[in-house]
GROMACS .gro file of C-alpha atoms in nm:
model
  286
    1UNK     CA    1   1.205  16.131   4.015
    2UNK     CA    2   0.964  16.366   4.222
    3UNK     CA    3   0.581  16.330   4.168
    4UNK     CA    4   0.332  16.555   4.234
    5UNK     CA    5   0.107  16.371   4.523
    6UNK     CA    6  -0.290  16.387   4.582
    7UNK     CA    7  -0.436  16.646   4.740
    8UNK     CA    8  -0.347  16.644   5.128
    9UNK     CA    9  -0.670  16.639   5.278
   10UNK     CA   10  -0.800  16.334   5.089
   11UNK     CA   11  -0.480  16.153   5.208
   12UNK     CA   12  -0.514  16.247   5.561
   13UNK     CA   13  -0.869  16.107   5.582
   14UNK     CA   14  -0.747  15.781   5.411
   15UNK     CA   15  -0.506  15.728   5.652
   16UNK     CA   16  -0.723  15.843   5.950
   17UNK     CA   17  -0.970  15.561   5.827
   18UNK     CA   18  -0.704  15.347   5.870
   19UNK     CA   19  -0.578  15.416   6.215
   20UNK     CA   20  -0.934  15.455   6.340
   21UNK     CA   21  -0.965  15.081   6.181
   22UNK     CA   22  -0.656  14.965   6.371
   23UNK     CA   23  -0.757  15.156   6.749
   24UNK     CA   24  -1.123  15.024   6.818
   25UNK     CA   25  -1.327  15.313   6.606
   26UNK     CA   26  -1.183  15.658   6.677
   27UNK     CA   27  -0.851  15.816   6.608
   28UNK     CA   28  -0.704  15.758   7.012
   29UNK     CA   29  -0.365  15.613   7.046
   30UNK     CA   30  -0.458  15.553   7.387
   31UNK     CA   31  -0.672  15.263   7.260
   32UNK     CA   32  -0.281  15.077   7.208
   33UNK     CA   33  -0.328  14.865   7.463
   34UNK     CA   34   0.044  14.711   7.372
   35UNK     CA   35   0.198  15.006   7.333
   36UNK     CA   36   0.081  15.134   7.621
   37UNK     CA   37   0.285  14.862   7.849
   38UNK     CA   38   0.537  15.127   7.728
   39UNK     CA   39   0.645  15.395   7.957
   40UNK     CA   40   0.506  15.706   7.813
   41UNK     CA   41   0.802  15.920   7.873
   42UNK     CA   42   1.068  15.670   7.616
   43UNK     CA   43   1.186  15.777   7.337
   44UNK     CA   44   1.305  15.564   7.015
   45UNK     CA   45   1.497  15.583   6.715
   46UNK     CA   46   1.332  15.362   6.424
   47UNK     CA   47   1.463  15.283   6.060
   48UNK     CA   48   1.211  15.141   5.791
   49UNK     CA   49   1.421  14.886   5.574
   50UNK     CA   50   1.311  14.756   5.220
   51UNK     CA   51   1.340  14.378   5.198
   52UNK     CA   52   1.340  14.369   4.811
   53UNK     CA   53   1.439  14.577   4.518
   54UNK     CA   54   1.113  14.801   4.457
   55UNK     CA   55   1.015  15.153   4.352
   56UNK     CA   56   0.905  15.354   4.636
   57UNK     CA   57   0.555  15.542   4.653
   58UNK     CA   58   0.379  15.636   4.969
   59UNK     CA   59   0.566  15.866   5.148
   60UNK     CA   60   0.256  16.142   5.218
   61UNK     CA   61   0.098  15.830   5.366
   62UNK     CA   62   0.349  15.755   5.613
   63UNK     CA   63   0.439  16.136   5.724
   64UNK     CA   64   0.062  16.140   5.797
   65UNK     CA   65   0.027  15.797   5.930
   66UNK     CA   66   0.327  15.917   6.214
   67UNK     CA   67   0.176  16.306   6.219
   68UNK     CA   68  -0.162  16.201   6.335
   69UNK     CA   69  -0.065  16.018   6.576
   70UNK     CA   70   0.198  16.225   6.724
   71UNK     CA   71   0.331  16.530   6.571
   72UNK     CA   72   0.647  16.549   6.747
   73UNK     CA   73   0.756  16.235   6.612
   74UNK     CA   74   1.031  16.310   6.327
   75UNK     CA   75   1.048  16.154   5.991
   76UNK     CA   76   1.348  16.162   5.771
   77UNK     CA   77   1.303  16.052   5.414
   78UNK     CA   78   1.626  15.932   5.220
   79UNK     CA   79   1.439  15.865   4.917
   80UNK     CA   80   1.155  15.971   4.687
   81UNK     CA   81   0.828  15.897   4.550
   82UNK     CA   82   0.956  15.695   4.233
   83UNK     CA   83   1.284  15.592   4.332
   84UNK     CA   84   1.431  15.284   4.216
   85UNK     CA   85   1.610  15.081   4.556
   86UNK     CA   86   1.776  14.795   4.614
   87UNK     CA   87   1.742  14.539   4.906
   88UNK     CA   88   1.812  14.662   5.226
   89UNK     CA   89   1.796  15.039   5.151
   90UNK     CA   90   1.681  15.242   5.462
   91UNK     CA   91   1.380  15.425   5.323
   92UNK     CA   92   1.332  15.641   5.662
   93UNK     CA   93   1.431  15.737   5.970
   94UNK     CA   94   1.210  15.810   6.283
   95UNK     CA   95   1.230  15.947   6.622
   96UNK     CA   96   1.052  16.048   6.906
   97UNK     CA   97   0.778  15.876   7.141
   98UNK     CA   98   0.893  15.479   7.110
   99UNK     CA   99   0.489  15.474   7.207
  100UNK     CA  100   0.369  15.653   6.906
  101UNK     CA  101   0.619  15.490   6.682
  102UNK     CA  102   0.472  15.161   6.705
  103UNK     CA  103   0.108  15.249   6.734
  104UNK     CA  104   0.144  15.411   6.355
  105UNK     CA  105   0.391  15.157   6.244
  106UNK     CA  106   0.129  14.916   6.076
  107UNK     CA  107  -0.083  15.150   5.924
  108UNK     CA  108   0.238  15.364   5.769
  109UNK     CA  109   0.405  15.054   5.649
  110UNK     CA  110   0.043  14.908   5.495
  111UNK     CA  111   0.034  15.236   5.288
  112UNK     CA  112   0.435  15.249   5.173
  113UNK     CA  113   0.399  14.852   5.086
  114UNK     CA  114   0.116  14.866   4.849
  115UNK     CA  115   0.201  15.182   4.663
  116UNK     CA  116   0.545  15.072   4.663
  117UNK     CA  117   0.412  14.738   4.507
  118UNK     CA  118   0.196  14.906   4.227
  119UNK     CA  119   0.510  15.130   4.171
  120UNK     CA  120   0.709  14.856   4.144
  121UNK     CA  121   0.488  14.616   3.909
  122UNK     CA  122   0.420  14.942   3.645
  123UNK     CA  123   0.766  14.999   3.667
  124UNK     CA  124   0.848  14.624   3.548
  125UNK     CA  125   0.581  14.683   3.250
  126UNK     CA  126   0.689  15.030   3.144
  127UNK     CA  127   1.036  14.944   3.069
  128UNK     CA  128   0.889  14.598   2.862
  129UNK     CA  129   0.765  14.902   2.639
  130UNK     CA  130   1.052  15.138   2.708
  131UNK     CA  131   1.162  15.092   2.343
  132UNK     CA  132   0.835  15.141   2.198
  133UNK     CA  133   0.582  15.427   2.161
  134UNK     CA  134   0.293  15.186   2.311
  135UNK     CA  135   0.211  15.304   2.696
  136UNK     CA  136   0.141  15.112   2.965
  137UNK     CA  137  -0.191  15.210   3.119
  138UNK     CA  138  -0.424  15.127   3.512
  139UNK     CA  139  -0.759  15.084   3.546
  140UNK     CA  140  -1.041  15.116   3.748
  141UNK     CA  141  -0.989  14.761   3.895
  142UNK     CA  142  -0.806  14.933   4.210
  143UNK     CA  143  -0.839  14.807   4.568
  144UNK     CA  144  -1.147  14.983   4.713
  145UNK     CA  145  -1.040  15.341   4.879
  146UNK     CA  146  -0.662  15.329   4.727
  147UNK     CA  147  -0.832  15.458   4.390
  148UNK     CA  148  -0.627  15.804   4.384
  149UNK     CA  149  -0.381  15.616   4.546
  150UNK     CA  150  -0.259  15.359   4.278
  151UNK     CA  151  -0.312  15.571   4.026
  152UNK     CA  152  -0.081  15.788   4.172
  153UNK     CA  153   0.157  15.476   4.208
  154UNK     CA  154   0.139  15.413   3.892
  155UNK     CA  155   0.250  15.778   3.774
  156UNK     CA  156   0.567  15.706   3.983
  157UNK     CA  157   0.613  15.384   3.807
  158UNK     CA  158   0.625  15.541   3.459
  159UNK     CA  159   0.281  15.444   3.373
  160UNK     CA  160  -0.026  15.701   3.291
  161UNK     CA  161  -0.334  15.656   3.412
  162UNK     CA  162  -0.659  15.579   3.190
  163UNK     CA  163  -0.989  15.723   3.335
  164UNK     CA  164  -1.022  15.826   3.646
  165UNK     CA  165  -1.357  15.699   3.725
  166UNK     CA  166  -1.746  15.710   3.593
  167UNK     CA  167  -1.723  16.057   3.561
  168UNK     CA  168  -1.476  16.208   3.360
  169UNK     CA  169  -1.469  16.004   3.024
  170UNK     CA  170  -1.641  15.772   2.835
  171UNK     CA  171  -1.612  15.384   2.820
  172UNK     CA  172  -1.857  15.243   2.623
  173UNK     CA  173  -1.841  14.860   2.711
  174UNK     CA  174  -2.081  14.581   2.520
  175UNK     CA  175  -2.372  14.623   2.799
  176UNK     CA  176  -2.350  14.992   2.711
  177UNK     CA  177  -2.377  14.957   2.344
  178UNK     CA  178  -2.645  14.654   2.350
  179UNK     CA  179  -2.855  14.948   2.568
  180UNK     CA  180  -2.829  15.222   2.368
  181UNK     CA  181  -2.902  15.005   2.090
  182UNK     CA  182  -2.573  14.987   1.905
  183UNK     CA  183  -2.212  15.188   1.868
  184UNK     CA  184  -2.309  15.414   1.707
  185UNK     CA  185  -2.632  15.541   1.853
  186UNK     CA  186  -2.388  15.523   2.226
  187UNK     CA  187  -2.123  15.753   2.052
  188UNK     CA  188  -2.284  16.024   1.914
  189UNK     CA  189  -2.488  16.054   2.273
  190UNK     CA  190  -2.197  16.053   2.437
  191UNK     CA  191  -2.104  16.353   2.175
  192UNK     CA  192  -2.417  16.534   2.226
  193UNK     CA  193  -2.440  16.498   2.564
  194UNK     CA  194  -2.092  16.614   2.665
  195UNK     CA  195  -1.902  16.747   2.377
  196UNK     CA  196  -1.514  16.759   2.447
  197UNK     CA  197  -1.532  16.420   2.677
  198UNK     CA  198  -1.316  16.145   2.562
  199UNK     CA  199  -1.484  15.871   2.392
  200UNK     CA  200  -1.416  15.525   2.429
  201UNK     CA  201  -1.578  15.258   2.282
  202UNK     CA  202  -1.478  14.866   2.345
  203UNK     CA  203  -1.479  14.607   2.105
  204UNK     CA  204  -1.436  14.280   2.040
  205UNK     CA  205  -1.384  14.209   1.667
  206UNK     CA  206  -1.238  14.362   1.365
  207UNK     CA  207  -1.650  14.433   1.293
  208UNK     CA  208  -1.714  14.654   1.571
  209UNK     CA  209  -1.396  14.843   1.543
  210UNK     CA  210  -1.518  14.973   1.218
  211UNK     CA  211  -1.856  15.061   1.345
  212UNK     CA  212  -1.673  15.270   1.646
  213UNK     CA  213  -1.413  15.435   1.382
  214UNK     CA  214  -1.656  15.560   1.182
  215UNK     CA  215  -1.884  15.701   1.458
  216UNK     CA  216  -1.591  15.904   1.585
  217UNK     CA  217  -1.501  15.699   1.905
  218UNK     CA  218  -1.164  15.898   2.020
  219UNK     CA  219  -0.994  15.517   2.124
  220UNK     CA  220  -1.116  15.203   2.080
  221UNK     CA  221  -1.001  14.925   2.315
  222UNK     CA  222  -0.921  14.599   2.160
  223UNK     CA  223  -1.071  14.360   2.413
  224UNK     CA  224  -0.893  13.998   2.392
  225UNK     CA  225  -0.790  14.030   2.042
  226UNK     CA  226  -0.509  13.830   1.894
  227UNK     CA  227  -0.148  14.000   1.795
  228UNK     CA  228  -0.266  13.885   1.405
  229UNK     CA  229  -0.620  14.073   1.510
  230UNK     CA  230  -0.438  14.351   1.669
  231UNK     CA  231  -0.205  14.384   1.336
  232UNK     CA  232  -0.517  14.371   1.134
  233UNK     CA  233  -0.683  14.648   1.348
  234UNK     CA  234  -0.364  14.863   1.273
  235UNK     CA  235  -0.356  14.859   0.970
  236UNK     CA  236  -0.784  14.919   0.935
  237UNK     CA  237  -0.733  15.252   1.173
  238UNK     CA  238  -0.434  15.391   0.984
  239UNK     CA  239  -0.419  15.659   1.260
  240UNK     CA  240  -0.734  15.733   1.272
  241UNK     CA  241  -0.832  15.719   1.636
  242UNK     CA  242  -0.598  15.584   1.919
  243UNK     CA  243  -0.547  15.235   1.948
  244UNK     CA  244  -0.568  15.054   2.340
  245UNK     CA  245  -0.511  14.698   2.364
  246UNK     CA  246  -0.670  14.484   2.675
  247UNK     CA  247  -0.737  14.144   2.817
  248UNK     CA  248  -0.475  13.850   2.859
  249UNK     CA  249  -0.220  14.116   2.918
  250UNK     CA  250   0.110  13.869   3.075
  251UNK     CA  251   0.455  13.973   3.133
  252UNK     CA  252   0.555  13.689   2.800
  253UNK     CA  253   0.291  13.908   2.580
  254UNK     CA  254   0.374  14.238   2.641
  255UNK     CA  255   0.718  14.283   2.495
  256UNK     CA  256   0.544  14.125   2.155
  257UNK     CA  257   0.228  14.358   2.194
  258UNK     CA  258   0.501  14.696   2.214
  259UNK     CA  259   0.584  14.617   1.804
  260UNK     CA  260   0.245  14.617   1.723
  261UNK     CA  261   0.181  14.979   1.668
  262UNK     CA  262  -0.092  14.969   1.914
  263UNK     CA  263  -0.089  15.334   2.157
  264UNK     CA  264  -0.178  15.189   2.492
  265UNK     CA  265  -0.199  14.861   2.610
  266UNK     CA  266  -0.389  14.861   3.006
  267UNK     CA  267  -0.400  14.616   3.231
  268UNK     CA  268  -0.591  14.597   3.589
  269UNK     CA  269  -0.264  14.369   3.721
  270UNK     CA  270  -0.096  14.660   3.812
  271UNK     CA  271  -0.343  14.740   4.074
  272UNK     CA  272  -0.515  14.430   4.176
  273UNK     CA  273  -0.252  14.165   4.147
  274UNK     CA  274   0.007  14.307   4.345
  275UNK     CA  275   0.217  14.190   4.572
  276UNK     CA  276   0.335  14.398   4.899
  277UNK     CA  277   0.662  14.463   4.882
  278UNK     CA  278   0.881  14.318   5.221
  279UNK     CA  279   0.946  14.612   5.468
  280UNK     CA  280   1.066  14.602   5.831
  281UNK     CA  281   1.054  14.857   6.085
  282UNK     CA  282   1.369  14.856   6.328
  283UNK     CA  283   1.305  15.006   6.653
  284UNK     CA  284   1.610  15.150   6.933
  285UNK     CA  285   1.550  15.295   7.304
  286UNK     CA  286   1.809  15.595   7.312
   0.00000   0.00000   0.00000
C-alpha cells in the first residue's frame, strides 16, 4: 500500500530539528564527537531490522534523516509506507560514510519507530471494525511536532484522520457551548461565520444530542456514552447527521461499538499511547 507523504519541506525541517537537537544546536555532524573516533575515509554497509511484527511508516523521515547528513550515503528501501512485516524483516539497506551512518542513525530510527508504532496500533483498530461500516478515527492528542506526522501514520494504518487542527473545522466542546451560551446559539455562528465548514458539536447525553440535531450540527460526538446510550442515539438520529463515538475507547469495546451503527468511533490512543516499535541498526566495515 503506497501513501501519499507530507509535503517535503515540512519534513525536512522536522527532521533537521531533530538532528540539530542531537549535535549541540546546529545541523554539523562534526559535533559527533563518537563518531568522529572514526576514520573519516571508512565506509559501511548498514541494515535496519524490525524486532516485531508492525506496519511501517516513516520512510521520508529516514531518507532525510541520512540525506542531511550526508548525501552520498545510499538508502535502499525493501518496503513501503503501510506495509504489513513480520519480525526480523530488513526494512533498509545503507551504505556509504560508516561516520555519517551512525551520526543519523538515532534520529532516522526515532522517526521510523514512532510512525511505525501509530501505523501499527490504527492498523490493530481498523481491522476490529474491518467488518463494519464504523471508521476508526485520530485526534488532535498527537505528540507535539509529529502532528502531520501521525496523522499521516494513521492513513497508512487504514485509519482517516478527524480535524486537522483549530483551523479547518469545527468542534464545539461543552466550554464552547457554555460560552456562546448554548448549542444552538454556537452552531448557527459557526454557520454564519464560515458557511461550508464542518460542524461538530460534542455531547454528553441523549438531551444535548437533540439540541445539536436540530441546530444542524454536521456530526455529533457521543462523549462517554454507554453502548445502550449509543443504541438510543441511533435510533433518535435516524441518519440524520453523522454519528462519532468517543471516550473509554479499549481494544474489549471496540469490536462491540462496530455493531452499533455509529459512523466513526476516535480515539487519541492511537497517537499518544503508543509504543515504539523494536528496531536495530546493523552496521559492517567493507
Amino acid at each position: 500500500m503506497k501513501m501519499t507523504s507530507p509535503d517535503m519541506q515540512a519534513i525536512r525541517e522536522q527532521v533537521a530539528n531533530a538532528l540539530i537537537e542531537d549535535l549541540g544546536g546546529e545541523l554539523n555532524a562534526a559535533n559527533d564527537i563518537t563518531a568522529n573516533l572514526i576514520n573519516e575515509d571508512v565506509s559501511a554497509k548498514a541494515t535496519i531490522i524490525t524486532r516485531e511484527d508492525c506496519v511501517v511508516c516513516g520512510v521520508a523521515w529516514v531518507n532525510q534523516a541520512f540525506a542531511l547528513i550526508d548525501e552520498s550515503v545510499e538508502v535502499n528501501w525493501h518496503v513501503a509506507d503501510g506495509d504489513n512485516v513480520s519480525a526480523d524483516t530488513v526494512l533498509v539497506s545503507l551504505e556509504g560514510s560508516a561516520r555519517a551512518i551512525l551520526t543519523a542513525e538515532r534520529t532516522a530510527l526515532n522517526f521510523l519507530q514512532t510512525l511505525s508504532a501509530t501505523a501499527t496500533v490504527t492498523s490493530f483498530y481498523a481491522k476490529l471494525l474491518s467488518n463494519s461500516a464504523t471508521k476508526i478515527l485520530d485526534t488532535r492528542k498527537t505528540l507535539p511536532g509529529l502532528r502531520y506526522a501521525q496523522k499521516y501514520a494513521v492513513r497508512c494504518g487504514g485509519g482517516q484522520n478527524h480535524r486537522v487542527g483549530l483551523f479547518d473545522a469545527f468542534l464545539i466542546k461543552e466550554n464552547h457551548i457554555f460560552s456562546c451560551g448554548g448549542i444552538n446559539k454556537a452552531v448557527q455562528r459557526a454557520k454564519e461565520m464560515m458557511p461550508g465548514k464542518l460542524v461538530e458539536v460534542e455531547v454528553e447525553n441523549i438531551e444535548e444530542l437533540q439540541q445539536a440535531m436540530q441546530a444542524g450540527a454536521d456530526i455529533v460526538m457521543l462523549d462517554n456514552f454507554t453502548n445502550e446510550q449509543i443504541q438510543q442515539a441511533v435510533s433518535i438520529n435516524n441518519g440524520q447527521c453523522k454519528l462519532e463515538v468517543s471516550g473509554n475507547i479499549t481494544n474489549e469495546r471496540l469490536a462491540s461499538l462496530a455493531t452499533l451503527g455509529v459512523d466513526y468511533i476516535s480515539s487519541g490512543a492511537l497517537t499518544k499511547h503508543v509504543q515504539a516499535i523494536d528496531l536495530s541498526l546493523r552496521i559492517n566495515l567493507d
